[in-house]
C-alpha cells in the first residue's frame, strides 16, 4: 500500500472489514504514535512488549551477517524484516503492508503480496522522491509487480507513471475517484464520523457510515472498496454488504482526525496533517463542521513544505500556538511563527508540547476544540498524554 496520504485510513477500512468477515489480518502501520510496538499489529492490536522484543531478536543474527557483507541495514529495514517474519510466523490470513516512503527503494518493496494499491500522489518528501508529481508517481509505481492486481485513487500528472507501469506489466488496474468505477461522496459530516454515498461496478452503497472523521475519507473509502474487490478476485475473499457496513463503521485510525475528550483539556482533535494535502483535508473538514478560529497547536519537521502547509490552514483563521518535539529534525517554534507571520497572521510560541496544549486550552472559547497538527511526532507525544499511554518502547 503506497501513496502520499490516506494509506493508514485505507488500511484501517480494509482491515476492519476483513476483521468483521472473520479474517485474521496483520498490519504494519507507520509511523508509530506512542510505541514502536505499533509497527507490528494483528487484528489491530500491537504486539506485546515481550513478543515485539522476540521478533526483533529473531532477525538480529541475520543483521550481523548482512552488516559484515553489505554494511549495516537501516532501522526501518530491520523492523520491516522483523514484521514480515512475525506475521508469517503468526500465520495471519492476510497482511496489509504500508510503504514507508516512495516505493521503488522502500524496504517493504521486497515483498510481493499479489495486490498493490497507491492511494494518491501528492507533494511530500520532494528531497527524496523528486520535485514533480510525475517524478513522485514514478517512485511509487514500482510497488506494482508483474502478475499483480492494482488499485489507485491517483489522478492528474501523478497518475501517468502508474498507468504506464500497469500497461508495461499487463496489470489490471482498478481506479477510484470522481467518474471512476469506485468512489464515494460525502452526505453528512459530524464528530461521530462520516456518512457517504458510495458506488462500485456492481451497484451503489448509499448511506455508508465511516468510522473515520473527515471529508477526505470519501476518497479513501473509494480506494478501500476497490482494494476489497481486488482482494476478492485474487484470494476469493467475499464480503457481503452487511459485513462491509459493519466494518467500515468500526474503522479506527489513532492520531488521524481523531477527536478525544479529556477532563482537563476538553475536546482535542488530533490530526497528523504534515504536508499541504493533509493540511488542506483538515481545513476542509473543520470548515464543514463550521469550526474556524479555534486554537491550533502546530509543530513540524524539517524537510516539509511548511509554507504551503500553513497556507492551507490559513482560511480557518486559527489561533496558532507553535511548539516542537524534542528532536533535532524539528523546526524551532520561532521559525514556524516567522513563516506564519509572512502569511499575515499572528501567533505565539511555547517550547514544550504539553505547555503548548495548556496554552491552547486557555485560548479556547466556549466548546470549540483544540486542534493538534503538523507532525505525527507531536500528535503521538500529546496523544500519549491525553490517553495515559506514554510507553516509550
Tab-separated table of C-alpha atoms in Angstrom:
chain	number	residue	atom	x	y	z
A	1	UNK	CA	0.000	0.000	0.000
A	2	UNK	CA	1.650	3.191	-1.201
A	3	UNK	CA	0.564	6.784	-1.641
A	4	UNK	CA	1.217	10.235	-0.252
A	5	UNK	CA	-1.833	10.430	2.006
A	6	UNK	CA	-4.560	8.042	3.074
A	7	UNK	CA	-2.552	4.807	3.335
A	8	UNK	CA	-3.353	4.330	7.000
A	9	UNK	CA	-7.025	5.173	6.541
A	10	UNK	CA	-7.437	2.688	3.691
A	11	UNK	CA	-5.656	0.004	5.729
A	12	UNK	CA	-7.950	0.822	8.665
A	13	UNK	CA	-11.059	0.478	6.495
A	14	UNK	CA	-9.979	-2.723	4.749
A	15	UNK	CA	-8.602	-4.285	7.924
A	16	UNK	CA	-11.826	-3.550	9.809
A	17	UNK	CA	-13.982	-5.031	7.041
A	18	UNK	CA	-11.860	-8.170	6.765
A	19	UNK	CA	-11.867	-8.466	10.549
A	20	UNK	CA	-15.653	-8.205	10.531
A	21	UNK	CA	-15.626	-11.036	7.972
A	22	UNK	CA	-13.757	-13.205	10.474
A	23	UNK	CA	-10.258	-12.959	8.999
A	24	UNK	CA	-7.061	-12.543	10.997
A	25	UNK	CA	-5.302	-9.555	9.470
A	26	UNK	CA	-1.733	-8.441	10.063
A	27	UNK	CA	-0.726	-4.812	9.548
A	28	UNK	CA	2.457	-2.770	9.660
A	29	UNK	CA	1.303	0.794	10.489
A	30	UNK	CA	3.787	3.617	10.153
A	31	UNK	CA	4.913	5.758	11.662
A	32	UNK	CA	4.046	4.772	15.215
A	33	UNK	CA	2.498	7.326	17.554
A	34	UNK	CA	3.489	6.220	21.045
A	35	UNK	CA	5.271	2.864	20.900
A	36	UNK	CA	7.392	1.108	18.288
A	37	UNK	CA	5.265	-1.958	19.025
A	38	UNK	CA	2.504	-0.355	16.955
A	39	UNK	CA	4.600	-1.111	13.841
A	40	UNK	CA	3.547	-4.789	14.006
A	41	UNK	CA	-0.122	-5.458	14.724
A	42	UNK	CA	-2.501	-8.406	14.409
A	43	UNK	CA	-6.214	-7.758	14.374
A	44	UNK	CA	-5.496	-4.094	15.052
A	45	UNK	CA	-3.648	-4.883	18.304
A	46	UNK	CA	0.053	-4.095	18.664
A	47	UNK	CA	2.386	-6.859	19.761
A	48	UNK	CA	3.072	-7.214	23.466
A	49	UNK	CA	6.465	-5.902	24.648
A	50	UNK	CA	7.744	-9.466	25.047
A	51	UNK	CA	6.576	-10.576	21.617
A	52	UNK	CA	7.922	-7.450	19.941
A	53	UNK	CA	11.337	-7.915	21.582
A	54	UNK	CA	11.387	-11.554	20.479
A	55	UNK	CA	10.516	-10.557	16.903
A	56	UNK	CA	13.455	-8.158	16.757
A	57	UNK	CA	15.776	-10.693	18.390
A	58	UNK	CA	14.991	-13.294	15.718
A	59	UNK	CA	16.350	-11.108	12.916
A	60	UNK	CA	19.464	-9.796	14.689
A	61	UNK	CA	21.684	-12.753	13.658
A	62	UNK	CA	20.822	-12.019	10.027
A	63	UNK	CA	21.517	-8.318	10.606
A	64	UNK	CA	25.013	-9.233	11.772
A	65	UNK	CA	25.660	-11.306	8.646
A	66	UNK	CA	24.285	-8.619	6.329
A	67	UNK	CA	26.295	-5.902	8.068
A	68	UNK	CA	29.515	-7.782	7.505
A	69	UNK	CA	28.873	-8.255	3.792
A	70	UNK	CA	26.899	-5.178	2.732
A	71	UNK	CA	27.085	-2.680	5.562
A	72	UNK	CA	24.595	-2.117	8.371
A	73	UNK	CA	20.890	-2.083	7.429
A	74	UNK	CA	18.730	0.837	8.469
A	75	UNK	CA	16.476	0.703	11.497
A	76	UNK	CA	13.468	0.629	9.171
A	77	UNK	CA	14.896	-2.321	7.216
A	78	UNK	CA	15.430	-4.295	10.421
A	79	UNK	CA	11.915	-3.510	11.612
A	80	UNK	CA	10.422	-4.470	8.244
A	81	UNK	CA	12.221	-7.823	8.279
A	82	UNK	CA	11.041	-8.482	11.833
A	83	UNK	CA	7.458	-7.598	10.896
A	84	UNK	CA	7.440	-9.851	7.832
A	85	UNK	CA	8.809	-12.771	9.857
A	86	UNK	CA	6.404	-12.193	12.750
A	87	UNK	CA	3.314	-12.002	10.526
A	88	UNK	CA	4.397	-15.123	8.640
A	89	UNK	CA	5.023	-16.988	11.899
A	90	UNK	CA	1.640	-15.873	13.241
A	91	UNK	CA	0.007	-17.295	10.085
A	92	UNK	CA	-2.277	-14.339	9.545
A	93	UNK	CA	-4.888	-14.770	6.824
A	94	UNK	CA	-3.790	-11.594	5.084
A	95	UNK	CA	-1.144	-8.890	5.524
A	96	UNK	CA	-1.800	-5.230	4.723
A	97	UNK	CA	1.612	-3.603	4.364
A	98	UNK	CA	2.164	0.158	4.169
A	99	UNK	CA	5.107	1.582	2.265
A	100	UNK	CA	7.363	3.747	4.407
A	101	UNK	CA	8.290	6.341	1.770
A	102	UNK	CA	8.033	6.273	-2.003
A	103	UNK	CA	8.021	2.653	-3.055
A	104	UNK	CA	10.799	1.803	-5.505
A	105	UNK	CA	13.558	1.757	-2.887
A	106	UNK	CA	11.422	1.153	0.192
A	107	UNK	CA	12.232	-1.929	2.264
A	108	UNK	CA	8.634	-3.156	2.023
A	109	UNK	CA	9.036	-3.455	-1.758
A	110	UNK	CA	10.946	-6.695	-1.187
A	111	UNK	CA	7.558	-8.360	-0.707
A	112	UNK	CA	5.056	-9.235	-3.415
A	113	UNK	CA	1.647	-9.697	-1.809
A	114	UNK	CA	-0.317	-10.017	-5.051
A	115	UNK	CA	-2.317	-6.785	-4.853
A	116	UNK	CA	-0.739	-3.313	-4.969
A	117	UNK	CA	-2.608	-0.112	-4.094
A	118	UNK	CA	-1.490	3.512	-4.434
A	119	UNK	CA	-3.944	5.843	-2.735
A	120	UNK	CA	-2.828	9.096	-4.381
A	121	UNK	CA	0.211	11.070	-5.496
A	122	UNK	CA	0.780	14.450	-3.838
A	123	UNK	CA	3.749	16.619	-2.927
A	124	UNK	CA	5.756	15.300	0.021
A	125	UNK	CA	9.340	14.142	0.641
A	126	UNK	CA	10.406	16.017	-2.500
A	127	UNK	CA	14.070	15.901	-1.483
A	128	UNK	CA	13.954	12.112	-1.802
A	129	UNK	CA	11.173	11.474	-4.336
A	130	UNK	CA	11.512	14.401	-6.710
A	131	UNK	CA	10.014	17.874	-7.213
A	132	UNK	CA	7.144	16.979	-9.573
A	133	UNK	CA	4.089	14.762	-9.267
A	134	UNK	CA	5.282	12.753	-12.267
A	135	UNK	CA	8.606	12.033	-10.533
A	136	UNK	CA	6.893	11.202	-7.252
A	137	UNK	CA	4.461	8.896	-9.055
A	138	UNK	CA	7.371	7.182	-10.776
A	139	UNK	CA	8.858	6.401	-7.353
A	140	UNK	CA	5.571	4.958	-6.088
A	141	UNK	CA	4.567	2.932	-9.159
A	142	UNK	CA	7.257	0.187	-8.780
A	143	UNK	CA	5.346	-1.446	-5.924
A	144	UNK	CA	3.163	-2.784	-8.757
A	145	UNK	CA	4.726	-6.050	-9.943
A	146	UNK	CA	4.098	-8.396	-12.824
A	147	UNK	CA	1.145	-10.653	-12.060
A	148	UNK	CA	-0.406	-8.235	-9.555
A	149	UNK	CA	-3.802	-6.644	-9.436
A	150	UNK	CA	-3.529	-2.889	-8.875
A	151	UNK	CA	-5.692	-0.186	-7.327
A	152	UNK	CA	-5.307	3.581	-7.276
A	153	UNK	CA	-7.139	6.750	-6.416
A	154	UNK	CA	-4.454	8.890	-8.062
A	155	UNK	CA	-5.264	11.455	-10.724
A	156	UNK	CA	-3.508	14.164	-12.704
A	157	UNK	CA	0.192	14.055	-13.514
A	158	UNK	CA	0.983	11.616	-10.727
A	159	UNK	CA	-1.282	9.016	-12.327
A	160	UNK	CA	0.677	8.666	-15.578
A	161	UNK	CA	3.562	6.558	-14.189
A	162	UNK	CA	1.027	4.205	-12.589
A	163	UNK	CA	-0.828	3.760	-15.871
A	164	UNK	CA	2.469	3.168	-17.692
A	165	UNK	CA	3.623	0.598	-15.139
A	166	UNK	CA	0.353	-1.321	-15.350
A	167	UNK	CA	0.448	-1.255	-19.158
A	168	UNK	CA	4.073	-2.448	-19.270
A	169	UNK	CA	3.369	-5.407	-16.968
A	170	UNK	CA	-0.173	-6.099	-18.231
A	171	UNK	CA	-1.575	-5.484	-14.735
A	172	UNK	CA	-5.337	-4.856	-14.380
A	173	UNK	CA	-5.957	-1.522	-12.652
A	174	UNK	CA	-8.993	-0.594	-10.603
A	175	UNK	CA	-9.460	3.160	-10.300
A	176	UNK	CA	-11.312	5.086	-7.613
A	177	UNK	CA	-12.466	8.691	-7.641
A	178	UNK	CA	-14.918	11.000	-9.392
A	179	UNK	CA	-16.282	9.452	-12.587
A	180	UNK	CA	-14.388	6.220	-11.857
A	181	UNK	CA	-15.834	2.728	-11.239
A	182	UNK	CA	-15.272	3.047	-7.454
A	183	UNK	CA	-15.886	6.082	-5.320
A	184	UNK	CA	-17.869	7.879	-2.664
A	185	UNK	CA	-19.205	11.348	-1.919
A	186	UNK	CA	-19.917	12.859	1.479
A	187	UNK	CA	-23.541	13.026	2.522
A	188	UNK	CA	-23.056	14.111	6.139
A	189	UNK	CA	-20.142	15.020	8.391
A	190	UNK	CA	-20.203	15.052	12.199
A	191	UNK	CA	-17.891	14.463	15.135
A	192	UNK	CA	-19.137	10.857	15.222
A	193	UNK	CA	-17.826	10.077	11.744
A	194	UNK	CA	-18.615	10.453	8.091
A	195	UNK	CA	-21.649	9.326	6.091
A	196	UNK	CA	-21.058	8.755	2.378
A	197	UNK	CA	-22.893	7.505	-0.663
A	198	UNK	CA	-20.562	5.026	-2.340
A	199	UNK	CA	-20.548	3.065	-5.566
A	200	UNK	CA	-18.811	0.105	-7.195
A	201	UNK	CA	-19.220	-1.510	-10.627
A	202	UNK	CA	-21.958	-3.751	-9.234
A	203	UNK	CA	-24.081	-1.014	-7.698
A	204	UNK	CA	-24.474	1.792	-5.192
A	205	UNK	CA	-23.927	1.635	-1.433
A	206	UNK	CA	-25.962	4.561	-0.088
A	207	UNK	CA	-25.602	5.859	3.461
A	208	UNK	CA	-22.319	4.058	4.188
A	209	UNK	CA	-21.139	5.039	7.668
A	210	UNK	CA	-17.384	5.515	8.061
A	211	UNK	CA	-15.771	5.309	11.457
A	212	UNK	CA	-13.154	7.894	10.450
A	213	UNK	CA	-13.812	11.632	10.507
A	214	UNK	CA	-13.099	13.833	7.529
A	215	UNK	CA	-14.422	14.966	4.175
A	216	UNK	CA	-11.331	13.374	2.579
A	217	UNK	CA	-12.379	9.962	3.889
A	218	UNK	CA	-14.811	9.644	0.986
A	219	UNK	CA	-11.835	9.336	-1.378
A	220	UNK	CA	-10.168	6.821	0.936
A	221	UNK	CA	-13.382	4.810	1.140
A	222	UNK	CA	-13.473	4.598	-2.660
A	223	UNK	CA	-9.931	3.195	-2.731
A	224	UNK	CA	-10.845	0.759	0.056
A	225	UNK	CA	-13.823	-0.533	-1.931
A	226	UNK	CA	-11.626	-1.064	-4.980
A	227	UNK	CA	-8.998	-2.832	-2.863
A	228	UNK	CA	-11.611	-5.123	-1.296
A	229	UNK	CA	-12.796	-6.013	-4.806
A	230	UNK	CA	-9.223	-6.779	-5.899
A	231	UNK	CA	-8.675	-8.958	-2.814
A	232	UNK	CA	-11.898	-10.809	-3.604
A	233	UNK	CA	-10.650	-11.586	-7.106
A	234	UNK	CA	-7.125	-12.554	-6.047
A	235	UNK	CA	-7.852	-14.517	-2.875
A	236	UNK	CA	-11.545	-15.367	-3.071
A	237	UNK	CA	-12.404	-13.148	-0.085
A	238	UNK	CA	-16.067	-12.284	-0.417
A	239	UNK	CA	-17.683	-9.643	1.776
A	240	UNK	CA	-21.442	-9.116	1.886
A	241	UNK	CA	-22.964	-5.656	2.287
A	242	UNK	CA	-23.843	-6.108	5.965
A	243	UNK	CA	-20.245	-7.033	6.783
A	244	UNK	CA	-18.964	-4.141	4.673
A	245	UNK	CA	-21.159	-1.683	6.539
A	246	UNK	CA	-20.216	-3.072	9.933
A	247	UNK	CA	-16.510	-2.989	9.162
A	248	UNK	CA	-16.390	0.483	7.617
A	249	UNK	CA	-18.294	1.915	10.585
A	250	UNK	CA	-15.917	0.287	13.088
A	251	UNK	CA	-12.682	1.508	11.463
A	252	UNK	CA	-10.339	3.481	13.712
A	253	UNK	CA	-7.020	5.198	12.941
A	254	UNK	CA	-5.445	6.863	16.000
A	255	UNK	CA	-3.995	10.327	15.576
A	256	UNK	CA	-5.620	10.983	12.226
A	257	UNK	CA	-8.580	13.337	12.557
A	258	UNK	CA	-9.188	11.742	15.945
A	259	UNK	CA	-11.348	13.615	18.482
A	260	UNK	CA	-10.550	12.894	22.127
A	261	UNK	CA	-12.378	14.277	25.157
A	262	UNK	CA	-10.198	14.917	28.184
A	263	UNK	CA	-11.284	16.155	31.647
A	264	UNK	CA	-8.503	18.761	31.741
A	265	UNK	CA	-8.110	19.794	28.103
A	266	UNK	CA	-11.671	19.326	26.843
A	267	UNK	CA	-12.132	18.194	23.250
A	268	UNK	CA	-8.860	17.848	21.352
A	269	UNK	CA	-8.744	16.959	17.670
A	270	UNK	CA	-5.526	15.162	16.766
A	271	UNK	CA	-4.500	15.046	13.139
A	272	UNK	CA	-1.096	14.163	11.778
A	273	UNK	CA	-1.507	16.557	8.830
A	274	UNK	CA	2.158	17.013	7.938
A	275	UNK	CA	2.030	18.008	4.268
A	276	UNK	CA	-0.010	20.518	2.231
A	277	UNK	CA	-2.586	17.975	1.047
A	278	UNK	CA	-3.142	16.707	4.587
A	279	UNK	CA	-3.483	20.254	5.912
A	280	UNK	CA	-5.995	21.059	3.179
A	281	UNK	CA	-8.045	17.997	4.159
A	282	UNK	CA	-8.004	19.102	7.800
A	283	UNK	CA	-9.090	22.622	6.827
A	284	UNK	CA	-11.899	21.294	4.626
A	285	UNK	CA	-13.220	19.072	7.402
A	286	UNK	CA	-13.138	21.790	10.075
A	287	UNK	CA	-14.856	24.218	7.704
A	288	UNK	CA	-17.569	21.622	7.037
A	289	UNK	CA	-18.001	21.235	10.801
A	290	UNK	CA	-18.322	25.047	10.981
A	291	UNK	CA	-15.244	25.369	13.128
A	292	UNK	CA	-12.986	28.342	12.450
A	293	UNK	CA	-10.816	30.491	14.670
A	294	UNK	CA	-10.102	27.692	17.145
A	295	UNK	CA	-6.733	27.252	18.929
A	296	UNK	CA	-4.301	25.117	16.925
A	297	UNK	CA	-1.097	23.619	18.318
A	298	UNK	CA	1.334	23.013	15.490
A	299	UNK	CA	4.796	21.537	15.163
A	300	UNK	CA	6.600	20.475	12.003
A	301	UNK	CA	9.695	18.584	10.951
A	302	UNK	CA	12.380	19.933	8.659
A	303	UNK	CA	12.141	18.874	5.040
A	304	UNK	CA	8.413	19.640	4.875
A	305	UNK	CA	6.920	22.457	2.819
A	306	UNK	CA	5.909	24.441	5.879
A	307	UNK	CA	4.830	27.490	3.886
A	308	UNK	CA	2.343	25.507	1.788
A	309	UNK	CA	1.096	23.664	4.894
A	310	UNK	CA	0.437	26.944	6.706
A	311	UNK	CA	-1.248	28.487	3.666
A	312	UNK	CA	-3.630	25.525	3.560
A	313	UNK	CA	-4.595	26.170	7.201
A	314	UNK	CA	-4.850	29.964	6.908
A	315	UNK	CA	-8.522	30.094	5.761
A	316	UNK	CA	-9.501	28.632	9.144
A	317	UNK	CA	-8.095	31.739	10.889
A	318	UNK	CA	-6.752	29.565	13.744
A	319	UNK	CA	-5.191	30.984	16.881
A	320	UNK	CA	-1.779	29.381	16.457
A	321	UNK	CA	0.453	28.054	19.223
A	322	UNK	CA	3.710	26.788	17.729
A	323	UNK	CA	5.767	24.166	19.534
A	324	UNK	CA	8.249	21.373	18.826
A	325	UNK	CA	9.076	17.850	19.910
A	326	UNK	CA	12.478	17.000	21.355
A	327	UNK	CA	14.068	16.021	18.055
A	328	UNK	CA	16.915	17.781	16.196
A	329	UNK	CA	14.920	17.453	12.958
A	330	UNK	CA	12.064	19.557	14.344
A	331	UNK	CA	11.558	23.175	13.314
A	332	UNK	CA	12.052	25.616	16.167
A	333	UNK	CA	8.716	27.201	17.140
A	334	UNK	CA	10.074	30.683	16.366
A	335	UNK	CA	10.823	29.565	12.782
A	336	UNK	CA	7.240	28.428	12.354
A	337	UNK	CA	5.925	31.666	13.822
A	338	UNK	CA	8.094	33.616	11.404
A	339	UNK	CA	6.716	31.624	8.445
A	340	UNK	CA	3.166	32.170	9.724
A	341	UNK	CA	3.836	35.884	10.017
A	342	UNK	CA	4.701	36.051	6.327
A	343	UNK	CA	1.169	34.880	5.597
A	344	UNK	CA	-0.143	37.830	7.594
A	345	UNK	CA	-1.334	36.152	10.801
A	346	UNK	CA	-0.306	36.412	14.448
A	347	UNK	CA	0.501	33.588	16.830
A	348	UNK	CA	2.676	32.607	19.754
A	349	UNK	CA	5.286	30.033	20.696
A	350	UNK	CA	5.557	27.601	23.595
A	351	UNK	CA	8.585	25.320	23.527
A	352	UNK	CA	7.143	22.366	25.464
A	353	UNK	CA	4.274	20.481	23.728
A	354	UNK	CA	2.260	19.864	26.912
A	355	UNK	CA	2.530	23.510	27.942
A	356	UNK	CA	1.551	24.456	24.388
A	357	UNK	CA	-1.588	22.343	24.768
A	358	UNK	CA	-2.268	24.034	28.116
A	359	UNK	CA	-1.907	27.447	26.481
A	360	UNK	CA	-4.201	26.500	23.608
A	361	UNK	CA	-6.774	25.235	26.100
A	362	UNK	CA	-6.666	28.618	27.835
A	363	UNK	CA	-7.360	30.289	24.475
A	364	UNK	CA	-10.452	28.182	23.841
A	365	UNK	CA	-13.778	29.965	23.526
A	366	UNK	CA	-16.868	28.057	24.581
A	367	UNK	CA	-16.998	24.464	23.362
A	368	UNK	CA	-14.607	24.845	20.440
A	369	UNK	CA	-11.968	22.120	20.117
A	370	UNK	CA	-8.242	22.497	20.359
A	371	UNK	CA	-6.551	21.111	17.235
A	372	UNK	CA	-3.112	19.472	17.273
A	373	UNK	CA	-1.493	19.018	13.859
A	374	UNK	CA	1.569	19.409	11.668
A	375	UNK	CA	3.657	16.456	12.826
A	376	UNK	CA	2.838	12.870	13.724
A	377	UNK	CA	5.628	13.019	16.291
A	378	UNK	CA	3.830	15.892	18.032
A	379	UNK	CA	0.464	14.152	17.722
A	380	UNK	CA	1.940	10.966	19.183
A	381	UNK	CA	3.506	12.762	22.113
A	382	UNK	CA	0.301	14.576	23.051
A	383	UNK	CA	-1.901	11.557	22.381
A	384	UNK	CA	0.127	9.704	24.976
A	385	UNK	CA	-0.618	12.472	27.482
A	386	UNK	CA	-4.318	12.527	26.627
A	387	UNK	CA	-4.811	8.756	26.784
A	388	UNK	CA	-2.329	7.969	29.538
A	389	UNK	CA	-0.364	5.670	27.230
A	390	UNK	CA	3.144	7.133	27.381
A	391	UNK	CA	5.123	3.937	26.787
A	392	UNK	CA	8.396	4.663	25.007
A	393	UNK	CA	9.263	1.118	23.883
